[in-house]
């Protein structure tokens, strides 16, 4: 696997600012982009970012995409497989990890107290 990706020099992260709503995501799901050369049209590249769910966030949709995704839950609890209102499902507390091959359905999600995770998305 070859990834055309420019180097990113080491730098400190300020987690108190620089967050933005995930495009097309549920309210309360925010991202802090670290590196983004993922080209979904050309099906190549990689994206790394931090994702946070604000306390009380429910992401009611099931997601499906054609790239690999790896997530590392850094802090908080993420409920997976709940209903569209955030009820039910299974709660997973940090630290935790998942790797999803292309085409893996995932969601809905909820986080009553909020959570933070590191995410890598890439084409192989």
XYZ file of C-alpha atoms in Angstrom:
124
model
C 0.000 0.000 0.000
C 1.384 3.370 -0.987
C 0.010 6.579 0.463
C 0.929 9.875 -1.145
C 0.997 11.932 1.992
C 3.077 14.948 2.918
C 4.929 14.885 6.227
C 3.276 16.619 9.166
C 5.807 17.988 11.627
C 5.251 17.379 15.313
C 3.150 20.102 16.871
C 1.222 20.611 20.088
C -2.553 20.318 19.917
C -4.901 22.745 21.625
C -8.021 20.712 22.404
C -9.889 23.787 23.659
C -10.308 25.301 20.170
C -10.286 24.513 16.460
C -13.217 22.095 16.491
C -15.829 22.106 13.717
C -19.050 20.278 13.063
C -18.453 17.069 11.083
C -19.899 17.782 7.606
C -23.178 15.874 7.325
C -22.798 14.616 10.896
C -25.259 14.801 13.757
C -25.283 17.950 15.908
C -22.697 17.593 18.669
C -20.304 15.451 16.603
C -17.211 17.588 16.025
C -13.851 17.064 14.366
C -10.385 18.476 14.698
C -8.609 17.646 11.453
C -4.999 16.533 11.797
C -4.237 15.550 8.192
C -6.580 15.166 5.236
C -5.553 13.873 1.828
C -8.472 11.430 1.520
C -9.901 11.628 -2.008
C -13.169 9.713 -2.028
C -13.739 10.219 -5.778
C -10.324 8.812 -6.731
C -10.497 6.254 -3.876
C -7.055 7.005 -2.485
C -5.397 8.774 0.408
C -5.792 8.979 4.150
C -7.434 11.197 6.764
C -6.543 11.477 10.446
C -8.630 13.448 12.869
C -9.925 13.699 16.378
C -13.667 13.249 16.828
C -15.574 14.304 19.888
C -19.164 13.759 20.863
C -20.497 16.516 23.076
C -22.348 15.240 26.164
C -25.820 14.031 25.220
C -25.023 13.563 21.526
C -26.923 10.971 19.517
C -25.782 10.156 15.964
C -28.920 8.342 14.728
C -27.711 7.127 11.331
C -25.985 3.952 10.211
C -22.754 4.713 8.359
C -21.317 2.803 5.424
C -18.264 3.841 3.387
C -15.806 2.379 0.894
C -12.595 3.046 2.848
C -10.953 1.471 5.892
C -11.540 3.115 9.247
C -9.703 2.622 12.522
C -10.826 4.311 15.719
C -9.211 4.553 19.131
C -11.479 5.736 21.960
C -9.318 8.001 24.110
C -11.768 9.101 26.792
C -15.421 8.807 27.695
C -18.010 6.212 26.746
C -19.498 5.530 23.330
C -22.744 3.601 22.988
C -22.872 1.561 19.771
C -25.930 0.094 18.090
C -28.495 2.136 20.009
C -31.788 3.198 18.467
C -32.279 6.592 16.788
C -33.103 8.157 20.178
C -29.942 6.797 21.830
C -31.659 3.995 23.786
C -30.230 0.482 24.056
C -27.035 -0.628 22.364
C -23.781 -1.534 24.074
C -21.627 0.923 26.011
C -17.862 0.903 25.502
C -15.591 2.885 27.820
C -12.150 4.201 26.944
C -9.685 2.921 26.115
C -11.032 0.995 23.152
C -10.251 0.232 19.521
C -12.085 -0.863 16.369
C -11.056 -1.510 12.768
C -13.768 -1.426 10.101
C -13.128 -2.767 6.599
C -14.852 -1.031 3.662
C -18.585 -1.691 3.597
C -18.965 -2.314 7.341
C -22.235 -0.824 8.650
C -21.792 1.010 11.967
C -24.060 3.160 14.108
C -26.221 4.594 15.476
C -24.073 5.979 18.278
C -24.682 7.956 21.463
C -22.568 9.423 24.239
C -24.483 10.667 27.285
C -21.344 12.070 28.984
C -19.351 12.796 25.809
C -16.260 11.098 24.397
C -13.115 11.707 22.374
C -11.514 9.408 19.839
C -8.739 9.335 17.245
C -9.780 8.204 13.780
C -7.847 7.098 10.690
C -9.674 6.632 7.377
C -7.812 5.317 4.322
C -7.961 3.427 1.050
C -5.762 0.346 0.757
